[in-house]
mmCIF file of N, CA and C in Angstrom:
data_model
loop_
_atom_site.group_PDB
_atom_site.id
_atom_site.type_symbol
_atom_site.label_atom_id
_atom_site.label_comp_id
_atom_site.label_asym_id
_atom_site.label_seq_id
_atom_site.Cartn_x
_atom_site.Cartn_y
_atom_site.Cartn_z
ATOM 1 N N MET A 1 -11.866 8.361 -35.597
ATOM 2 C CA MET A 1 -11.090 7.318 -34.979
ATOM 3 C C MET A 1 -9.695 7.830 -34.617
ATOM 4 N N MET A 2 -9.131 8.699 -35.454
ATOM 5 C CA MET A 2 -7.791 9.208 -35.219
ATOM 6 C C MET A 2 -7.761 10.154 -34.027
ATOM 7 N N ARG A 3 -8.833 10.894 -33.815
ATOM 8 C CA ARG A 3 -8.860 11.901 -32.759
ATOM 9 C C ARG A 3 -8.698 11.297 -31.364
ATOM 10 N N PRO A 4 -9.439 10.228 -30.981
ATOM 11 C CA PRO A 4 -9.237 9.638 -29.658
ATOM 12 C C PRO A 4 -7.812 9.138 -29.448
ATOM 13 N N CYS A 5 -7.185 8.598 -30.504
ATOM 14 C CA CYS A 5 -5.805 8.120 -30.380
ATOM 15 C C CYS A 5 -4.856 9.272 -30.096
ATOM 16 N N LEU A 6 -5.091 10.412 -30.755
ATOM 17 C CA LEU A 6 -4.246 11.579 -30.518
ATOM 18 C C LEU A 6 -4.420 12.109 -29.102
ATOM 19 N N ILE A 7 -5.641 12.093 -28.600
ATOM 20 C CA ILE A 7 -5.893 12.558 -27.233
ATOM 21 C C ILE A 7 -5.180 11.659 -26.236
ATOM 22 N N ILE A 8 -5.253 10.347 -26.438
ATOM 23 C CA ILE A 8 -4.575 9.408 -25.540
ATOM 24 C C ILE A 8 -3.068 9.610 -25.611
ATOM 25 N N ALA A 9 -2.517 9.754 -26.816
ATOM 26 C CA ALA A 9 -1.077 9.957 -26.975
ATOM 27 C C ALA A 9 -0.638 11.253 -26.307
ATOM 28 N N ALA A 10 -1.433 12.314 -26.453
ATOM 29 C CA ALA A 10 -1.098 13.589 -25.817
ATOM 30 C C ALA A 10 -1.104 13.446 -24.300
ATOM 31 N N GLY A 11 -2.048 12.689 -23.783
ATOM 32 C CA GLY A 11 -2.102 12.464 -22.337
ATOM 33 C C GLY A 11 -0.888 11.716 -21.829
ATOM 34 N N ILE A 12 -0.455 10.722 -22.588
ATOM 35 C CA ILE A 12 0.732 9.953 -22.192
ATOM 36 C C ILE A 12 1.967 10.837 -22.222
ATOM 37 N N LEU A 13 2.120 11.630 -23.273
ATOM 38 C CA LEU A 13 3.279 12.515 -23.371
ATOM 39 C C LEU A 13 3.268 13.582 -22.283
ATOM 40 N N ALA A 14 2.096 14.079 -21.933
ATOM 41 C CA ALA A 14 2.007 15.096 -20.882
ATOM 42 C C ALA A 14 2.350 14.507 -19.523
ATOM 43 N N ALA A 15 2.038 13.238 -19.304
ATOM 44 C CA ALA A 15 2.305 12.607 -18.009
ATOM 45 C C ALA A 15 3.743 12.127 -17.886
ATOM 46 N N ALA A 16 4.467 11.974 -18.973
ATOM 47 C CA ALA A 16 5.831 11.443 -18.924
ATOM 48 C C ALA A 16 6.757 12.240 -18.012
ATOM 49 N N PRO A 17 6.779 13.589 -18.072
ATOM 50 C CA PRO A 17 7.653 14.322 -17.152
ATOM 51 C C PRO A 17 7.276 14.111 -15.686
ATOM 52 N N LEU A 18 5.999 13.899 -15.404
ATOM 53 C CA LEU A 18 5.568 13.687 -14.023
ATOM 54 C C LEU A 18 6.090 12.373 -13.475
ATOM 55 N N ALA A 19 6.240 11.374 -14.313
ATOM 56 C CA ALA A 19 6.737 10.078 -13.853
ATOM 57 C C ALA A 19 8.142 10.202 -13.296
ATOM 58 N N SER A 20 8.953 11.087 -13.858
ATOM 59 C CA SER A 20 10.314 11.242 -13.358
ATOM 60 C C SER A 20 10.350 11.985 -12.030
ATOM 61 N N LEU A 21 9.261 12.653 -11.650
ATOM 62 C CA LEU A 21 9.212 13.368 -10.382
ATOM 63 C C LEU A 21 8.768 12.486 -9.225
ATOM 64 N N SER A 22 8.256 11.298 -9.515
ATOM 65 C CA SER A 22 7.775 10.448 -8.434
ATOM 66 C C SER A 22 8.953 9.977 -7.597
ATOM 67 N N PRO A 23 8.761 9.923 -6.257
ATOM 68 C CA PRO A 23 9.867 9.544 -5.386
ATOM 69 C C PRO A 23 10.225 8.071 -5.557
ATOM 70 N N ALA A 24 11.491 7.765 -5.383
ATOM 71 C CA ALA A 24 11.944 6.378 -5.464
ATOM 72 C C ALA A 24 11.753 5.700 -4.118
ATOM 73 N N ARG A 25 11.379 4.451 -4.147
ATOM 74 C CA ARG A 25 11.267 3.684 -2.911
ATOM 75 C C ARG A 25 12.693 3.503 -2.407
ATOM 76 N N SER A 26 12.917 3.754 -1.117
ATOM 77 C CA SER A 26 14.293 3.821 -0.659
ATOM 78 C C SER A 26 14.673 2.828 0.418
ATOM 79 N N ALA A 27 13.783 2.011 0.889
ATOM 80 C CA ALA A 27 14.145 1.098 1.964
ATOM 81 C C ALA A 27 13.482 -0.253 1.755
ATOM 82 N N GLU A 28 14.052 -1.243 2.396
ATOM 83 C CA GLU A 28 13.465 -2.585 2.366
ATOM 84 C C GLU A 28 12.120 -2.532 3.076
ATOM 85 N N PRO A 29 11.061 -3.060 2.470
ATOM 86 C CA PRO A 29 9.742 -2.971 3.100
ATOM 87 C C PRO A 29 9.635 -3.839 4.352
ATOM 88 N N LEU A 30 8.793 -3.399 5.257
ATOM 89 C CA LEU A 30 8.463 -4.136 6.470
ATOM 90 C C LEU A 30 7.110 -4.789 6.235
ATOM 91 N N ARG A 31 7.004 -6.079 6.499
ATOM 92 C CA ARG A 31 5.729 -6.782 6.333
ATOM 93 C C ARG A 31 5.181 -7.146 7.695
ATOM 94 N N MET A 32 3.884 -6.931 7.856
ATOM 95 C CA MET A 32 3.220 -7.280 9.107
ATOM 96 C C MET A 32 1.795 -7.706 8.804
ATOM 97 N N THR A 33 1.164 -8.334 9.787
ATOM 98 C CA THR A 33 -0.230 -8.736 9.640
ATOM 99 C C THR A 33 -1.099 -7.763 10.418
ATOM 100 N N ALA A 34 -2.168 -7.303 9.790
ATOM 101 C CA ALA A 34 -3.135 -6.417 10.442
ATOM 102 C C ALA A 34 -4.507 -7.070 10.344
ATOM 103 N N CYS A 35 -5.272 -6.951 11.415
ATOM 104 C CA CYS A 35 -6.580 -7.603 11.488
ATOM 105 C C CYS A 35 -7.674 -6.582 11.789
ATOM 106 N N PRO A 36 -8.919 -6.902 11.415
ATOM 107 C CA PRO A 36 -10.021 -5.980 11.656
ATOM 108 C C PRO A 36 -10.541 -5.999 13.092
ATOM 109 N N SER A 37 -9.994 -6.889 13.930
ATOM 110 C CA SER A 37 -10.464 -6.923 15.320
ATOM 111 C C SER A 37 -9.318 -7.242 16.272
ATOM 112 N N ARG A 38 -9.489 -6.823 17.499
ATOM 113 C CA ARG A 38 -8.499 -7.094 18.551
ATOM 114 C C ARG A 38 -8.379 -8.600 18.789
ATOM 115 N N GLU A 39 -9.512 -9.294 18.773
ATOM 116 C CA GLU A 39 -9.524 -10.729 19.047
ATOM 117 C C GLU A 39 -8.668 -11.502 18.045
ATOM 118 N N LYS A 40 -8.781 -11.148 16.774
ATOM 119 C CA LYS A 40 -7.999 -11.849 15.753
ATOM 120 C C LYS A 40 -6.511 -11.557 15.911
ATOM 121 N N THR A 41 -6.184 -10.326 16.290
ATOM 122 C CA THR A 41 -4.789 -9.977 16.538
ATOM 123 C C THR A 41 -4.249 -10.765 17.727
ATOM 124 N N GLU A 42 -5.062 -10.914 18.773
ATOM 125 C CA GLU A 42 -4.649 -11.696 19.940
ATOM 126 C C GLU A 42 -4.443 -13.162 19.578
ATOM 127 N N GLN A 43 -5.251 -13.697 18.652
ATOM 128 C CA GLN A 43 -5.067 -15.080 18.198
ATOM 129 C C GLN A 43 -3.689 -15.262 17.560
ATOM 130 N N ILE A 44 -3.281 -14.280 16.770
ATOM 131 C CA ILE A 44 -1.959 -14.340 16.136
ATOM 132 C C ILE A 44 -0.870 -14.317 17.201
ATOM 133 N N LEU A 45 -1.003 -13.413 18.171
ATOM 134 C CA LEU A 45 -0.001 -13.312 19.236
ATOM 135 C C LEU A 45 0.084 -14.602 20.045
ATOM 136 N N GLN A 46 -1.060 -15.168 20.388
ATOM 137 C CA GLN A 46 -1.090 -16.386 21.198
ATOM 138 C C GLN A 46 -0.552 -17.595 20.441
ATOM 139 N N SER A 47 -0.620 -17.569 19.115
ATOM 140 C CA SER A 47 -0.112 -18.694 18.321
ATOM 141 C C SER A 47 1.358 -18.514 17.960
ATOM 142 N N GLY A 48 1.971 -17.445 18.441
ATOM 143 C CA GLY A 48 3.371 -17.185 18.100
ATOM 144 C C GLY A 48 3.563 -16.795 16.643
ATOM 145 N N GLY A 49 2.520 -16.266 16.036
ATOM 146 C CA GLY A 49 2.586 -15.838 14.639
ATOM 147 C C GLY A 49 2.282 -16.937 13.639
ATOM 148 N N ASN A 50 1.907 -18.115 14.127
ATOM 149 C CA ASN A 50 1.635 -19.247 13.234
ATOM 150 C C ASN A 50 0.226 -19.241 12.662
ATOM 151 N N LEU A 51 -0.687 -18.533 13.288
ATOM 152 C CA LEU A 51 -2.079 -18.506 12.861
ATOM 153 C C LEU A 51 -2.334 -17.255 12.029
ATOM 154 N N ASN A 52 -3.150 -17.381 10.992
ATOM 155 C CA ASN A 52 -3.549 -16.230 10.180
ATOM 156 C C ASN A 52 -5.072 -16.260 10.047
ATOM 157 N N PRO A 53 -5.789 -15.637 10.997
ATOM 158 C CA PRO A 53 -7.257 -15.680 10.987
ATOM 159 C C PRO A 53 -7.854 -15.050 9.729
ATOM 160 N N ASP A 54 -9.054 -15.509 9.371
ATOM 161 C CA ASP A 54 -9.772 -14.939 8.229
ATOM 162 C C ASP A 54 -9.964 -13.442 8.430
ATOM 163 N N GLY A 55 -9.810 -12.692 7.366
ATOM 164 C CA GLY A 55 -10.023 -11.253 7.408
ATOM 165 C C GLY A 55 -8.765 -10.463 7.697
ATOM 166 N N CYS A 56 -7.712 -11.118 8.187
ATOM 167 C CA CYS A 56 -6.453 -10.415 8.450
ATOM 168 C C CYS A 56 -5.699 -10.257 7.133
ATOM 169 N N ARG A 57 -4.909 -9.196 7.048
ATOM 170 C CA ARG A 57 -4.192 -8.887 5.817
ATOM 171 C C ARG A 57 -2.708 -8.731 6.080
ATOM 172 N N THR A 58 -1.920 -9.049 5.071
ATOM 173 C CA THR A 58 -0.503 -8.729 5.104
ATOM 174 C C THR A 58 -0.370 -7.285 4.640
ATOM 175 N N VAL A 59 0.236 -6.462 5.472
ATOM 176 C CA VAL A 59 0.432 -5.047 5.163
ATOM 177 C C VAL A 59 1.928 -4.827 4.972
ATOM 178 N N THR A 60 2.285 -4.161 3.900
ATOM 179 C CA THR A 60 3.678 -3.826 3.638
ATOM 180 C C THR A 60 3.860 -2.333 3.862
ATOM 181 N N VAL A 61 4.866 -1.975 4.654
ATOM 182 C CA VAL A 61 5.179 -0.566 4.902
ATOM 183 C C VAL A 61 6.556 -0.300 4.309
ATOM 184 N N THR A 62 6.628 0.678 3.411
ATOM 185 C CA THR A 62 7.880 1.020 2.750
ATOM 186 C C THR A 62 8.173 2.501 2.948
ATOM 187 N N ARG A 63 9.392 2.797 3.363
ATOM 188 C CA ARG A 63 9.829 4.188 3.524
ATOM 189 C C ARG A 63 10.268 4.713 2.159
ATOM 190 N N VAL A 64 9.847 5.935 1.854
ATOM 191 C CA VAL A 64 10.186 6.590 0.595
ATOM 192 C C VAL A 64 10.753 7.960 0.928
ATOM 193 N N ASP A 65 11.956 8.246 0.430
ATOM 194 C CA ASP A 65 12.537 9.567 0.652
ATOM 195 C C ASP A 65 11.919 10.545 -0.337
ATOM 196 N N SER A 66 11.518 11.707 0.181
ATOM 197 C CA SER A 66 10.922 12.731 -0.671
ATOM 198 C C SER A 66 11.535 14.079 -0.308
ATOM 199 N N PRO A 67 11.392 15.087 -1.151
ATOM 200 C CA PRO A 67 11.922 16.412 -0.832
ATOM 201 C C PRO A 67 11.340 16.990 0.459
ATOM 202 N N ALA A 68 10.135 16.570 0.830
ATOM 203 C CA ALA A 68 9.492 17.072 2.052
ATOM 204 C C ALA A 68 9.919 16.287 3.290
ATOM 205 N N GLY A 69 10.641 15.204 3.113
ATOM 206 C CA GLY A 69 11.044 14.345 4.223
ATOM 207 C C GLY A 69 10.568 12.929 3.973
ATOM 208 N N PRO A 70 10.937 12.010 4.865
ATOM 209 C CA PRO A 70 10.552 10.613 4.649
ATOM 210 C C PRO A 70 9.050 10.397 4.806
ATOM 211 N N VAL A 71 8.475 9.725 3.826
ATOM 212 C CA VAL A 71 7.070 9.333 3.898
ATOM 213 C C VAL A 71 7.018 7.813 3.789
ATOM 214 N N CYS A 72 5.978 7.239 4.335
ATOM 215 C CA CYS A 72 5.822 5.789 4.295
ATOM 216 C C CYS A 72 4.526 5.443 3.582
ATOM 217 N N VAL A 73 4.604 4.442 2.734
ATOM 218 C CA VAL A 73 3.423 3.944 2.046
ATOM 219 C C VAL A 73 3.053 2.611 2.681
ATOM 220 N N MET A 74 1.787 2.493 3.031
ATOM 221 C CA MET A 74 1.258 1.254 3.594
ATOM 222 C C MET A 74 0.398 0.612 2.520
ATOM 223 N N ASN A 75 0.770 -0.584 2.106
ATOM 224 C CA ASN A 75 0.047 -1.285 1.055
ATOM 225 C C ASN A 75 -0.751 -2.414 1.688
ATOM 226 N N PHE A 76 -2.070 -2.297 1.622
ATOM 227 C CA PHE A 76 -2.979 -3.284 2.203
ATOM 228 C C PHE A 76 -3.452 -4.298 1.170
ATOM 229 N N GLY A 77 -2.932 -4.258 -0.042
ATOM 230 C CA GLY A 77 -3.486 -5.047 -1.129
ATOM 231 C C GLY A 77 -2.832 -6.377 -1.405
ATOM 232 N N GLU A 78 -1.957 -6.871 -0.547
ATOM 233 C CA GLU A 78 -1.260 -8.122 -0.829
ATOM 234 C C GLU A 78 -2.007 -9.338 -0.292
ATOM 235 N N SER A 79 -1.930 -10.423 -1.008
ATOM 236 C CA SER A 79 -2.448 -11.753 -0.627
ATOM 237 C C SER A 79 -3.797 -11.719 0.065
ATOM 238 N N GLN A 80 -4.784 -11.212 -0.635
ATOM 239 C CA GLN A 80 -6.089 -11.038 -0.016
ATOM 240 C C GLN A 80 -7.138 -12.046 -0.452
ATOM 241 N N GLY A 81 -6.880 -12.808 -1.475
ATOM 242 C CA GLY A 81 -7.886 -13.739 -1.969
ATOM 243 C C GLY A 81 -8.997 -13.005 -2.697
ATOM 244 N N ILE A 82 -10.072 -13.703 -2.963
ATOM 245 C CA ILE A 82 -11.176 -13.148 -3.758
ATOM 246 C C ILE A 82 -11.907 -12.029 -3.028
ATOM 247 N N VAL A 83 -12.165 -12.196 -1.723
ATOM 248 C CA VAL A 83 -12.869 -11.155 -0.961
ATOM 249 C C VAL A 83 -12.015 -9.896 -0.887
ATOM 250 N N GLY A 84 -10.724 -10.057 -0.658
ATOM 251 C CA GLY A 84 -9.823 -8.912 -0.620
ATOM 252 C C GLY A 84 -9.745 -8.197 -1.953
ATOM 253 N N ALA A 85 -9.778 -8.958 -3.035
ATOM 254 C CA ALA A 85 -9.740 -8.349 -4.367
ATOM 255 C C ALA A 85 -10.976 -7.495 -4.610
ATOM 256 N N ILE A 86 -12.122 -7.968 -4.154
ATOM 257 C CA ILE A 86 -13.361 -7.193 -4.301
ATOM 258 C C ILE A 86 -13.290 -5.932 -3.448
ATOM 259 N N THR A 87 -12.835 -6.071 -2.206
ATOM 260 C CA THR A 87 -12.700 -4.910 -1.315
ATOM 261 C C THR A 87 -11.706 -3.916 -1.888
ATOM 262 N N SER A 88 -10.582 -4.417 -2.395
ATOM 263 C CA SER A 88 -9.546 -3.545 -2.943
ATOM 264 C C SER A 88 -10.039 -2.764 -4.151
ATOM 265 N N ALA A 89 -10.998 -3.318 -4.877
ATOM 266 C CA ALA A 89 -11.547 -2.610 -6.029
ATOM 267 C C ALA A 89 -12.347 -1.388 -5.592
ATOM 268 N N ALA A 90 -12.881 -1.407 -4.370
ATOM 269 C CA ALA A 90 -13.722 -0.313 -3.886
ATOM 270 C C ALA A 90 -12.991 0.636 -2.941
ATOM 271 N N VAL A 91 -11.902 0.194 -2.355
ATOM 272 C CA VAL A 91 -11.186 0.980 -1.341
ATOM 273 C C VAL A 91 -9.719 1.085 -1.758
ATOM 274 N N PRO A 92 -9.086 2.245 -1.583
ATOM 275 C CA PRO A 92 -7.659 2.353 -1.921
ATOM 276 C C PRO A 92 -6.831 1.351 -1.118
ATOM 277 N N THR A 93 -5.847 0.733 -1.774
ATOM 278 C CA THR A 93 -5.003 -0.236 -1.079
ATOM 279 C C THR A 93 -3.690 0.376 -0.615
ATOM 280 N N GLU A 94 -3.354 1.560 -1.110
ATOM 281 C CA GLU A 94 -2.144 2.251 -0.652
ATOM 282 C C GLU A 94 -2.530 3.513 0.099
ATOM 283 N N TRP A 95 -1.955 3.661 1.289
ATOM 284 C CA TRP A 95 -2.170 4.845 2.114
ATOM 285 C C TRP A 95 -0.803 5.405 2.466
ATOM 286 N N TRP A 96 -0.677 6.731 2.454
ATOM 287 C CA TRP A 96 0.594 7.404 2.693
ATOM 288 C C TRP A 96 0.520 8.213 3.976
ATOM 289 N N THR A 97 1.636 8.267 4.701
ATOM 290 C CA THR A 97 1.735 9.085 5.903
ATOM 291 C C THR A 97 3.199 9.427 6.137
ATOM 292 N N SER A 98 3.440 10.427 6.967
ATOM 293 C CA SER A 98 4.804 10.713 7.394
ATOM 294 C C SER A 98 5.302 9.520 8.195
ATOM 295 N N CYS A 99 6.530 9.106 7.967
ATOM 296 C CA CYS A 99 7.073 7.967 8.718
ATOM 297 C C CYS A 99 7.119 8.267 10.214
ATOM 298 N N GLU A 100 7.162 9.531 10.574
ATOM 299 C CA GLU A 100 7.146 9.918 11.994
ATOM 300 C C GLU A 100 5.865 9.458 12.683
ATOM 301 N N ASN A 101 4.781 9.310 11.933
ATOM 302 C CA ASN A 101 3.499 8.894 12.511
ATOM 303 C C ASN A 101 3.455 7.409 12.857
ATOM 304 N N LEU A 102 4.459 6.650 12.448
ATOM 305 C CA LEU A 102 4.428 5.203 12.632
ATOM 306 C C LEU A 102 5.291 4.734 13.805
ATOM 307 N N ARG A 103 5.426 5.540 14.788
ATOM 308 C CA ARG A 103 6.189 5.157 15.985
ATOM 309 C C ARG A 103 5.303 4.359 16.924
ATOM 310 N N GLN A 104 5.932 3.471 17.689
ATOM 311 C CA GLN A 104 5.193 2.649 18.644
ATOM 312 C C GLN A 104 4.630 3.523 19.759
ATOM 313 N N PRO A 105 3.332 3.324 20.126
ATOM 314 C CA PRO A 105 2.731 4.153 21.192
ATOM 315 C C PRO A 105 3.284 3.818 22.564
#
């Protein structure tokens, strides 16, 4: 019984220095709605942003300063309801990219 506790404690102690290396979030997040289809996105545009069709998600984009340059984290896991919670359990909800990749086409 003592051995598993020691292994867990050793793992926590080994990970502690890594926690201090993680980049700090450095900017106010941008929130937007993303939808799985063009039609649902058009519904939002036509309603002036008042409509939130089923299946659309609130996506938060946050800029994070890192030694390699600014990176942005896109979090797809907010306000998803029960179906979103099930999907989030199977698919990563945070995706990272260079902030340079998020320019308007």
